[in-house]
XYZ file of C-alpha atoms in Angstrom:
711
model
C 15.722 49.992 -77.853
C 13.179 47.241 -78.522
C 15.868 45.290 -80.319
C 18.185 45.476 -77.282
C 15.410 44.334 -74.958
C 14.545 41.507 -77.296
C 18.152 40.385 -77.381
C 18.351 40.382 -73.564
C 15.209 38.323 -73.281
C 16.573 35.913 -75.849
C 19.856 35.556 -73.976
C 18.025 34.985 -70.673
C 15.780 32.329 -72.182
C 18.752 30.597 -73.736
C 20.618 30.624 -70.412
C 17.602 29.256 -68.574
C 17.187 26.539 -71.158
C 20.837 25.661 -70.850
C 20.651 25.476 -67.028
C 17.489 23.421 -67.069
C 18.953 21.123 -69.667
C 22.084 20.669 -67.646
C 19.968 20.036 -64.533
C 17.847 17.519 -66.376
C 20.916 15.735 -67.610
C 22.341 15.709 -64.109
C 19.078 14.428 -62.606
C 18.804 11.776 -65.285
C 22.355 10.565 -64.926
C 22.856 10.953 -61.136
C 22.799 7.164 -60.696
C 26.224 7.182 -62.343
C 27.508 8.865 -59.172
C 26.081 6.266 -56.771
C 29.551 4.971 -55.724
C 30.789 8.512 -55.116
C 27.752 9.454 -53.008
C 27.993 6.196 -51.027
C 31.699 6.785 -50.453
C 31.151 10.350 -49.245
C 28.427 9.246 -46.846
C 30.539 6.329 -45.599
C 33.514 8.589 -45.014
C 31.439 11.160 -43.124
C 29.723 8.578 -40.925
C 32.708 6.225 -40.735
C 30.216 3.464 -41.505
C 29.580 1.446 -44.617
C 26.607 3.003 -46.431
C 24.754 1.123 -49.149
C 22.415 2.903 -51.575
C 20.286 0.014 -52.747
C 17.279 1.754 -54.305
C 16.662 4.626 -56.665
C 18.826 7.722 -56.360
C 17.917 11.187 -57.610
C 18.929 14.784 -57.204
C 16.285 17.415 -56.454
C 16.514 21.083 -57.283
C 13.763 22.376 -55.000
C 14.930 21.895 -52.329
C 18.410 21.192 -53.508
C 19.663 17.829 -52.368
C 19.583 14.082 -52.742
C 16.668 11.630 -52.669
C 17.259 7.949 -52.096
C 15.343 4.776 -51.381
C 16.328 1.612 -49.530
C 19.414 2.941 -47.755
C 21.392 0.700 -45.385
C 24.017 1.786 -42.856
C 25.995 -1.036 -41.277
C 27.479 -1.380 -37.813
C 31.005 -0.139 -37.230
C 32.401 -3.625 -37.840
C 30.707 -3.680 -41.250
C 28.585 -6.753 -40.523
C 25.264 -6.111 -38.804
C 22.571 -3.616 -39.722
C 22.649 -0.331 -37.832
C 20.202 1.847 -39.777
C 17.734 1.087 -42.530
C 15.712 3.762 -44.348
C 12.911 3.148 -46.801
C 13.072 6.704 -48.163
C 15.275 9.681 -47.345
C 15.794 13.167 -48.692
C 18.908 15.080 -47.760
C 18.935 18.836 -48.259
C 22.301 20.527 -48.779
C 23.421 24.133 -49.062
C 23.535 24.948 -52.812
C 26.351 27.513 -52.668
C 28.558 25.184 -50.622
C 27.823 22.453 -53.159
C 28.921 24.743 -56.007
C 32.248 25.110 -54.181
C 32.526 21.310 -53.951
C 31.546 20.906 -50.288
C 28.202 19.303 -49.395
C 26.695 20.680 -46.181
C 23.667 18.681 -44.970
C 21.048 21.139 -43.675
C 17.852 19.128 -43.788
C 16.778 15.487 -43.480
C 13.359 14.038 -44.084
C 12.710 10.311 -44.109
C 10.213 7.564 -43.406
C 10.285 3.833 -42.818
C 13.303 4.020 -40.516
C 14.677 1.137 -38.432
C 17.524 1.896 -36.011
C 19.445 -0.641 -33.914
C 20.758 0.773 -30.630
C 22.970 -1.441 -28.473
C 24.634 -0.997 -25.103
C 27.408 -3.450 -24.306
C 28.136 -4.868 -20.871
C 30.924 -2.287 -20.427
C 28.502 0.565 -21.102
C 29.753 1.326 -24.614
C 27.125 2.291 -27.195
C 27.182 1.342 -30.844
C 27.079 5.063 -31.682
C 30.372 5.850 -29.944
C 32.282 5.929 -33.240
C 29.751 8.390 -34.688
C 30.749 10.877 -32.005
C 34.329 10.919 -33.247
C 35.504 13.615 -35.659
C 35.803 12.101 -39.148
C 38.739 12.617 -41.511
C 38.463 15.569 -43.828
C 35.456 14.949 -46.082
C 33.455 16.908 -48.594
C 30.242 16.047 -46.706
C 29.530 18.029 -43.536
C 26.582 18.419 -41.163
C 24.782 21.655 -40.287
C 21.244 20.437 -39.681
C 18.482 23.006 -39.498
C 15.428 20.768 -39.877
C 14.680 17.078 -39.272
C 11.407 15.345 -40.114
C 11.351 11.545 -39.832
C 8.225 9.370 -39.726
C 7.478 5.698 -39.129
C 10.532 5.084 -36.947
C 11.284 1.809 -35.179
C 13.985 1.912 -32.522
C 15.296 -1.511 -31.452
C 17.211 -1.488 -28.161
C 19.476 -4.346 -27.110
C 20.719 -3.529 -23.588
C 23.309 -6.171 -22.847
C 24.292 -4.433 -19.618
C 20.742 -4.726 -18.250
C 20.012 -8.001 -20.072
C 16.908 -6.521 -21.680
C 15.565 -6.008 -25.176
C 12.811 -3.558 -26.007
C 11.704 -1.294 -28.804
C 9.896 1.914 -29.712
C 7.584 1.642 -32.702
C 5.457 3.924 -34.873
C 7.614 6.799 -33.753
C 8.276 10.194 -35.275
C 11.312 12.445 -34.866
C 11.258 16.165 -35.475
C 13.892 18.840 -35.042
C 14.553 22.446 -35.982
C 16.690 25.420 -35.078
C 14.947 28.651 -34.268
C 18.202 30.467 -35.025
C 20.925 29.401 -37.377
C 23.525 29.223 -34.603
C 21.065 28.201 -31.884
C 20.451 24.747 -30.403
C 18.617 22.064 -32.350
C 15.248 21.560 -30.670
C 13.997 18.010 -31.114
C 11.140 15.746 -30.096
C 10.555 12.009 -30.377
C 7.290 10.188 -29.751
C 6.317 6.555 -30.151
C 4.900 3.352 -28.671
C 7.078 1.393 -26.220
C 7.152 -2.393 -25.874
C 9.289 -3.326 -22.856
C 9.450 -6.603 -20.871
C 8.008 -4.784 -17.858
C 5.981 -1.992 -19.465
C 4.051 -0.831 -22.509
C 2.857 2.629 -23.407
C 3.532 5.910 -25.138
C 6.924 7.608 -24.889
C 7.631 11.262 -25.605
C 11.073 12.874 -25.487
C 12.057 16.434 -26.249
C 14.817 18.896 -25.545
C 17.975 20.319 -27.055
C 20.775 18.362 -28.681
C 24.380 19.242 -29.251
C 27.069 16.995 -30.746
C 30.750 17.888 -30.467
C 32.569 15.249 -32.481
C 35.929 16.744 -31.634
C 35.222 16.222 -27.929
C 33.377 12.936 -28.572
C 30.479 14.533 -26.688
C 26.700 14.189 -26.943
C 24.704 16.676 -24.869
C 20.954 16.619 -24.268
C 20.264 19.681 -22.113
C 16.726 20.288 -20.901
C 15.752 16.706 -21.659
C 12.080 16.051 -20.929
C 10.804 12.482 -20.825
C 7.129 11.604 -20.488
C 5.799 8.054 -20.469
C 2.203 6.894 -20.127
C 1.197 3.250 -20.131
C 0.959 -0.027 -18.239
C 3.712 -1.328 -15.950
C 3.207 -4.569 -14.038
C -0.562 -4.169 -14.295
C -0.581 -0.547 -13.094
C -1.641 2.484 -15.103
C 1.528 4.544 -14.886
C 2.770 8.039 -15.680
C 6.477 8.851 -15.496
C 7.992 12.258 -16.120
C 11.693 13.102 -15.884
C 13.494 16.387 -16.582
C 17.248 16.868 -16.506
C 20.495 17.424 -18.350
C 22.222 14.457 -20.004
C 25.778 14.171 -21.276
C 27.444 11.184 -22.841
C 31.021 10.373 -23.766
C 32.313 6.964 -24.617
C 31.172 4.587 -21.828
C 30.469 7.525 -19.504
C 27.103 9.231 -19.039
C 25.771 11.758 -16.521
C 22.338 13.006 -15.512
C 22.143 16.244 -13.558
C 19.452 18.369 -11.928
C 16.851 15.657 -12.509
C 13.255 16.083 -11.393
C 11.003 13.032 -11.286
C 7.236 12.619 -11.157
C 5.685 9.173 -10.901
C 1.990 8.303 -10.729
C 0.828 4.672 -10.710
C -2.671 3.301 -10.172
C -3.584 -0.360 -9.891
C -7.109 -1.224 -8.872
C -8.048 0.987 -5.929
C -4.400 1.639 -4.996
C -2.594 4.775 -6.179
C 1.024 5.829 -5.670
C 2.108 9.405 -6.426
C 5.740 10.437 -6.061
C 7.880 13.499 -6.786
C 11.635 13.118 -6.639
C 14.996 14.787 -6.998
C 18.217 13.274 -8.341
C 20.901 15.982 -8.184
C 23.591 13.946 -9.923
C 24.065 10.463 -11.328
C 26.876 8.976 -13.374
C 27.213 5.740 -15.346
C 30.812 4.698 -15.930
C 31.082 1.514 -17.962
C 27.393 0.800 -17.185
C 27.939 1.088 -13.432
C 25.809 3.709 -11.673
C 26.926 6.020 -8.936
C 24.684 8.657 -7.357
C 25.097 10.456 -4.029
C 21.382 10.727 -3.283
C 17.885 10.084 -4.607
C 14.947 11.531 -2.672
C 11.316 10.621 -3.414
C 8.295 12.099 -1.647
C 4.661 11.298 -2.260
C 1.533 9.534 -1.125
C 0.078 6.042 -1.137
C -3.711 5.889 -1.224
C -6.377 3.208 -1.089
C -10.089 3.571 -0.357
C -10.364 4.824 3.231
C -6.561 4.725 3.633
C -4.087 7.448 2.662
C -0.504 7.848 3.765
C 2.595 9.898 3.051
C 5.739 8.256 1.729
C 9.343 9.429 1.731
C 12.243 7.439 0.288
C 15.831 8.571 0.786
C 18.482 6.488 -0.961
C 22.109 7.508 -0.432
C 25.319 6.237 -1.947
C 23.646 4.517 -4.880
C 26.154 2.372 -6.709
C 26.337 -0.594 -9.006
C 26.394 -4.032 -7.450
C 26.305 -7.548 -8.786
C 23.121 -7.908 -10.851
C 21.832 -4.491 -9.835
C 22.156 -1.465 -7.556
C 22.804 -0.986 -3.874
C 22.089 1.932 -1.554
C 21.728 3.008 2.051
C 17.955 3.250 2.335
C 15.580 5.091 4.633
C 11.862 4.700 3.907
C 9.317 6.629 5.977
C 5.566 6.161 5.912
C 2.966 8.146 7.813
C -0.808 7.967 7.956
C -3.536 9.754 9.883
C -7.037 8.353 10.160
C -9.675 9.829 12.392
C -7.794 10.550 15.622
C -4.952 8.057 15.097
C -1.473 8.676 13.712
C 0.862 5.953 12.448
C 4.549 6.555 11.714
C 6.826 3.861 10.266
C 10.512 4.008 9.365
C 12.497 1.279 7.605
C 16.264 1.773 7.594
C 19.086 -0.382 6.238
C 20.961 -1.553 3.154
C 19.017 -2.018 -0.082
C 19.889 -4.226 -3.057
C 17.893 -3.654 -6.247
C 18.207 -6.505 -8.738
C 17.256 -4.414 -11.750
C 16.889 -7.201 -14.308
C 14.449 -9.036 -12.012
C 12.708 -5.914 -10.639
C 13.398 -7.275 -7.164
C 14.366 -5.316 -4.046
C 16.131 -7.016 -1.153
C 16.467 -5.460 2.299
C 18.807 -7.398 4.556
C 19.258 -6.662 8.268
C 16.873 -3.716 8.085
C 15.423 -1.996 11.120
C 11.694 -1.191 11.251
C 10.418 1.304 13.813
C 6.767 2.208 14.275
C 4.692 4.415 16.536
C 0.905 4.588 16.878
C -0.539 7.492 18.846
C -3.728 9.400 19.450
C -3.759 12.739 17.613
C -2.506 15.411 19.982
C -1.313 12.894 22.561
C 2.417 13.085 23.311
C 2.753 9.526 24.547
C 2.503 6.710 21.966
C -0.285 4.167 22.204
C 1.916 1.415 20.747
C 5.585 1.135 19.786
C 7.209 -1.313 17.382
C 10.861 -2.166 16.858
C 11.791 -4.993 14.478
C 14.851 -6.176 12.610
C 15.190 -8.676 9.811
C 15.080 -9.309 6.090
C 12.521 -8.382 3.462
C 12.165 -8.670 -0.302
C 9.931 -6.838 -2.754
C 9.331 -8.399 -6.174
C 7.810 -5.720 -8.405
C 7.211 -8.082 -11.322
C 5.427 -10.641 -9.139
C 3.699 -7.913 -7.100
C 4.806 -9.457 -3.813
C 6.551 -8.671 -0.528
C 8.065 -11.242 1.836
C 9.487 -10.407 5.258
C 10.965 -12.238 8.240
C 11.266 -9.961 11.263
C 11.827 -10.172 14.996
C 11.925 -7.598 17.757
C 9.664 -5.873 20.255
C 6.080 -4.650 20.401
C 5.541 -2.475 23.457
C 8.723 -3.999 24.924
C 7.406 -7.528 24.516
C 9.129 -10.000 22.153
C 7.614 -10.370 18.695
C 8.367 -12.662 15.757
C 6.635 -11.902 12.463
C 6.663 -13.612 9.066
C 4.420 -12.158 6.405
C 3.914 -12.065 2.665
C 1.824 -9.707 0.566
C 0.564 -10.418 -2.944
C -0.960 -8.036 -5.517
C -0.314 -4.371 -4.798
C -3.599 -3.334 -6.416
C -5.827 -5.557 -4.239
C -3.460 -6.725 -1.484
C -3.633 -10.255 -0.061
C -1.737 -10.581 3.194
C -0.560 -13.810 4.794
C 1.071 -13.698 8.206
C 2.326 -15.861 11.034
C 3.279 -14.214 14.322
C 4.231 -14.920 17.915
C 3.754 -12.063 20.398
C 4.417 -11.855 24.101
C 1.862 -9.066 24.599
C -0.708 -7.273 22.480
C -2.992 -4.450 23.554
C -5.704 -4.279 20.888
C -7.397 -1.196 22.315
C -5.246 1.409 20.496
C -5.937 -0.396 17.227
C -9.687 -0.787 17.740
C -10.830 2.251 19.721
C -10.272 5.971 19.228
C -11.087 8.829 21.531
C -13.426 11.611 20.466
C -11.015 14.024 22.094
C -8.322 15.458 19.803
C -6.183 17.328 22.321
C -3.544 16.107 24.682
C -4.961 18.352 27.429
C -8.281 16.547 27.320
C -6.532 13.237 27.777
C -4.525 14.477 30.727
C -7.491 15.614 32.821
C -8.784 13.600 35.805
C -11.755 12.619 33.670
C -9.442 10.800 31.252
C -11.027 7.459 32.065
C -14.415 8.830 31.012
C -13.240 10.244 27.691
C -15.779 9.052 25.089
C -14.390 6.387 22.800
C -15.739 4.605 19.776
C -14.945 1.477 17.829
C -13.015 2.264 14.625
C -12.071 -0.639 12.368
C -11.973 1.246 9.076
C -8.218 0.703 8.756
C -8.945 -3.035 8.363
C -11.508 -2.531 5.620
C -10.564 -3.612 2.115
C -7.780 -5.980 3.139
C -7.658 -9.627 2.157
C -5.677 -11.609 4.672
C -5.109 -14.992 6.267
C -2.790 -16.217 8.944
C -2.218 -17.406 12.482
C -1.296 -15.499 15.637
C -0.132 -16.776 19.004
C -0.186 -14.211 21.800
C 0.996 -14.653 25.367
C -1.209 -11.906 26.814
C -3.844 -9.838 25.000
C -5.903 -6.899 26.198
C -9.310 -6.347 24.540
C -11.365 -3.621 26.118
C -11.333 -4.577 29.792
C -10.840 -8.258 29.061
C -7.452 -9.789 29.694
C -6.749 -13.008 27.771
C -3.744 -15.324 28.025
C -2.231 -17.906 25.685
C -4.305 -16.707 22.759
C -4.348 -18.641 19.491
C -6.366 -17.391 16.559
C -6.757 -17.964 12.874
C -7.336 -14.883 10.756
C -9.335 -14.695 7.527
C -10.264 -11.363 5.912
C -11.874 -10.454 2.601
C -15.081 -9.380 0.864
C -15.858 -6.914 3.629
C -15.514 -9.466 6.445
C -12.980 -10.328 9.108
C -13.253 -13.811 10.653
C -11.238 -14.965 13.662
C -11.560 -18.753 13.728
C -10.486 -20.619 15.687
C -10.267 -18.190 18.586
C -8.821 -19.923 21.637
C -7.569 -18.407 24.884
C -7.236 -18.765 28.624
C -9.579 -16.320 30.287
C -10.074 -15.712 34.026
C -8.691 -19.085 34.971
C -10.708 -20.933 32.330
C -10.730 -21.447 28.591
C -12.423 -19.848 25.600
C -13.039 -21.512 22.237
C -15.053 -20.278 19.270
C -15.065 -17.552 16.633
C -15.685 -13.859 16.069
C -16.760 -12.322 12.766
C -16.783 -8.657 11.810
C -18.657 -7.280 8.817
C -17.474 -3.884 7.601
C -20.198 -1.334 6.909
C -20.975 2.248 7.963
C -22.061 0.621 11.234
C -19.726 -2.351 11.886
C -21.487 -5.628 12.627
C -19.934 -8.146 15.002
C -20.987 -11.738 15.655
C -19.491 -13.768 18.510
C -19.862 -17.514 18.982
C -17.952 -18.809 21.988
C -17.842 -21.621 24.497
C -16.346 -20.648 27.859
C -15.366 -23.181 30.494
C -14.224 -23.025 34.160
C -13.962 -19.260 34.338
C -13.863 -17.053 37.414
C -17.216 -15.325 36.956
C -16.600 -12.569 39.493
C -13.452 -11.259 37.823
C -15.055 -11.371 34.377
C -18.141 -9.415 35.468
C -15.972 -6.888 37.238
C -14.050 -6.177 34.027
C -17.090 -6.227 31.748
C -19.690 -4.434 33.896
C -17.641 -2.810 36.617
C -19.433 -4.855 39.299
C -19.234 -8.427 40.538
C -22.512 -9.615 42.076
C -21.924 -13.235 41.127
C -19.114 -15.533 42.296
C -18.133 -18.997 41.228
C -16.617 -21.090 38.507
C -18.758 -20.979 35.397
C -19.331 -22.298 31.904
C -21.131 -20.352 29.193
C -22.190 -20.566 25.568
C -22.458 -17.281 23.679
C -24.116 -16.483 20.366
C -24.193 -12.681 20.201
C -24.589 -9.996 17.551
C -23.677 -6.335 17.890
C -23.790 -3.372 15.517
C -22.418 0.144 15.853
C -19.302 2.109 16.649
C -19.842 3.793 20.023
C -20.496 2.035 23.310
C -24.122 3.122 23.660
C -25.017 1.997 20.137
C -23.299 -1.335 20.723
C -25.208 -1.850 23.970
C -28.557 -1.064 22.340
C -27.835 -3.399 19.406
C -26.813 -6.434 21.454
C -28.899 -9.491 20.563
C -28.566 -13.264 20.671
C -28.476 -15.921 23.368
C -26.347 -16.763 26.403
C -26.432 -20.025 28.352
C -24.786 -19.866 31.782
C -23.919 -22.523 34.368
C -22.063 -21.653 37.584
C -21.002 -23.994 40.372
C -19.806 -23.521 43.945
C -20.530 -19.823 43.942
C -22.436 -17.077 45.681
C -24.667 -14.079 45.097
C -22.905 -11.078 46.568
C -24.684 -8.130 48.107
C -27.427 -10.109 49.921
C -27.702 -12.941 52.413
C -31.099 -14.479 51.631
C -30.913 -16.820 54.605
C -30.277 -13.899 56.909
C -33.170 -11.980 55.354
C -35.499 -14.916 56.025
C -34.348 -14.978 59.615
C -36.154 -11.689 60.107
C -39.433 -13.651 59.893
C -38.839 -14.811 63.460
C -39.242 -11.247 64.629
C -42.582 -10.949 62.859
C -41.435 -8.683 60.056
C -43.457 -9.383 56.941
C -41.029 -7.734 54.501
C -37.267 -7.581 54.440
C -35.695 -4.887 52.262
C -31.932 -4.638 51.942
C -29.595 -2.372 50.083
C -26.392 -3.810 48.726
C -24.084 -5.048 51.423
C -20.656 -5.779 49.965
C -19.991 -8.274 52.718
C -23.253 -10.222 52.367
C -23.251 -13.482 50.412
C -25.758 -16.167 49.461
C -23.804 -19.317 48.744
C -25.034 -21.885 46.229
C -23.837 -25.146 44.773
C -25.193 -24.553 41.269
C -26.782 -21.792 39.195
C -28.182 -22.139 35.691
C -29.896 -19.681 33.364
C -30.359 -18.917 29.696
C -30.780 -15.378 28.398
C -32.387 -14.156 25.192
C -31.051 -10.742 24.233
C -32.700 -8.100 22.100
C -31.682 -4.437 21.831
C -29.360 -4.845 24.776
C -31.994 -6.334 27.099
C -31.379 -9.868 28.403
C -34.524 -11.780 29.392
C -34.567 -15.112 31.243
C -37.426 -17.302 32.471
C -35.495 -20.356 33.633
C -33.110 -19.154 36.305
C -32.364 -21.888 38.825
C -30.193 -21.666 41.924
C -29.552 -24.572 44.273
C -27.968 -24.418 47.735
C -28.056 -26.697 50.794
C -30.825 -24.506 52.270
C -32.627 -22.988 49.312
C -33.802 -23.638 45.777
C -34.527 -20.504 43.788
C -36.365 -20.248 40.496
C -37.429 -17.173 38.649
C -37.394 -14.845 35.704
C -36.347 -11.324 34.960
C -34.469 -8.973 32.738
C -31.208 -7.090 32.630
C -31.400 -3.784 30.745
C -27.782 -3.097 29.893
C -28.295 0.232 28.026
C -30.690 1.428 30.740
C -28.447 0.156 33.564
C -31.388 -1.562 35.282
C -31.956 -4.972 36.832
C -35.406 -6.512 37.488
C -35.919 -10.058 38.784
C -38.851 -11.909 40.349
C -37.709 -15.025 42.195
C -39.296 -17.706 44.306
C -37.090 -19.190 47.034
C -38.102 -22.623 48.337
C -36.638 -23.766 51.658
C -35.084 -27.181 51.203
C -34.273 -27.992 54.852
C -35.665 -27.540 58.360
C -32.308 -26.075 59.171
C -33.389 -22.788 57.756
C -32.779 -20.041 60.287
C -36.378 -19.056 61.071
C -37.223 -22.512 62.416
C -33.856 -23.710 63.505
C -34.244 -22.957 67.205
C -37.915 -23.845 67.393
C -37.484 -27.132 65.559
C -40.193 -26.122 63.084
C -39.941 -27.908 59.717
C -39.919 -25.121 57.111
C -39.069 -27.239 54.096
C -41.230 -26.453 51.118
C -42.002 -22.915 52.237
C -41.788 -20.567 49.233
C -40.677 -16.976 49.747
C -41.052 -14.409 46.913
C -37.974 -12.309 46.255
C -37.428 -9.224 44.071
C -34.189 -7.705 42.906
C -34.454 -4.251 41.297
C -32.340 -1.213 40.639
C -29.096 -0.157 38.975
C -26.728 -2.918 37.970
C -24.069 -1.789 40.414
C -26.410 -1.233 43.417
C -29.742 -3.063 43.151
C -32.230 -3.376 46.047
C -33.237 -6.763 47.415
C -36.696 -7.393 48.913
C -38.213 -10.565 50.416
C -41.897 -11.206 51.234
C -41.642 -13.100 54.537
C -45.360 -13.676 55.107
C -45.283 -17.342 53.986
C -42.623 -17.969 56.617
C -44.520 -16.105 59.285
C -47.685 -18.071 58.484
C -45.803 -21.393 58.747
C -44.256 -20.341 62.035
C -47.636 -19.211 63.351
C -49.302 -22.442 62.260
C -46.542 -24.460 63.865
C -47.019 -22.472 67.099
C -50.769 -23.219 67.214
C -50.118 -26.898 66.647
C -47.582 -26.973 69.444
C -50.114 -25.411 71.941
C -52.667 -28.112 71.192
């Protein structure tokens, strides 16, 4: 028995030695078969394959190892694929039967040239065709490729880009299941750089000339036109010669540049590229656009997408909505869109822009906009240019504007408007319900100044407005220059016709938690009565006046603004009157012996004058003057006093000097009263002050004149 066992062991050792020797001889002499291996590979790929480096067979795993392998383009001239090292694993039992079945590929140092021609054909189309009968077949189970460079020459899009330092992995979880693959690398594109990751399933049917990528997942993170960008796309891809489809696509896009962020989710149910020309029934994108203090919703609906000269065209509807405090803004831009893809430029010709601004909860809009015209968006240059004309609140409007830098926008505009009511843009109500605004107390609904929507913008331009409403002020033929940036808004020059006169100067707003406003203006030949009626709700002064204003205000609500008012006002009025009192008539009471004359406001009473001058120093809403002068044919009045705007109080101490003997107390008696000084006081609420005159100096003069006459 031991002899038999010894013989078996001897036979086994001899057989093993023989096999190993044969394997060693085969491994040592495999280079002799270089032409045969190259021919088999060339026949299987239908491409010329050159094995330029070392060539060896491996037993574990069984297959072929090669270095410096070159695969040429289908025409046999250019380079298609270059591999520094590659190992091909084949099924050993199939190889014994004379048929090599490739089951595994590992490689590194790979350079692949991918080209799309102007007709949409790819330089891999021939690889999707079934080859003639060959002893080399493909049944890949595992793929592991490192250090990949993918060079893309897209002649159809006129772009060249590449993916570098990439890796490609693939495996089948089941022998007859799909090949699961993933590719990751660094992208260098004319318009973007970043990291690209692709994964999904892959299926190649060379009999049908079909490449399928079901469950394709694309993720890209990097920089695009200066914005930090994330793009994700999921869908099913199929490709046949010069015809590709994408179905059931889901899109997520997130871009941030400076303080501006755009987030979008989209759906593309179906898209097809036939000979590099796109057709898609619909693309819908929904998301948000946010900047500090400003956030809005965005919806883009493109229908009938199709290829056009130098790009794509579609029927476009873009909707934007924003809510801030108690204001709602809705915009809709509708019309044809042309996307020049190679230039990253969007053109919108004959588009229609509709806009509505309303108070939250209020059914009626505060402002309505309807414009038509042309616009262009240049993504590469980060700019928008538009030329529009139409209506704002049913008044004609022409608007040209350009915007630069989407991250930190700079706006330049030039506009002509028939009418502009600034109140809906500057003031918001503290009420949030439509019912509150419909009550009889609507006029008393608390409002506050809200300019936060202007904060952060950089802008310049010129506006010409036929009629403009600002608070209760009504201005005509307004011309203003606009400059905004660094937390400030400057209107200079600011020119307008106002209450029959003119206004010239500037206004500057500084954005802060409590807005700060500075006004420097020169007003000439204005109807003082109408202006005071609109500003204060009362008109106790008539005439044509000039004024110089240098005022500062701070706050958001009316009471805070009143209490913060400071600065200086210089006023000169001619050919006017004080309404509510007739000082001459009050002095006439001296003839009856009354020492004091007290009058409440009499709307019909007037004290006419030829000139009035005063300067006011304002602090915390209180205007103080010590140089008031009023001149009339009968009287000269000087005095001082204060107007407490927040407290709604008026206090003045005046001294009226009779300038003529024609004054009423001495008119009939012929007594000369010139030079007599009568103290006057004006006190009380701004709308209904009380007037009082101390008539004793008049009575004394009359009495003295009577004694003289008796002598």
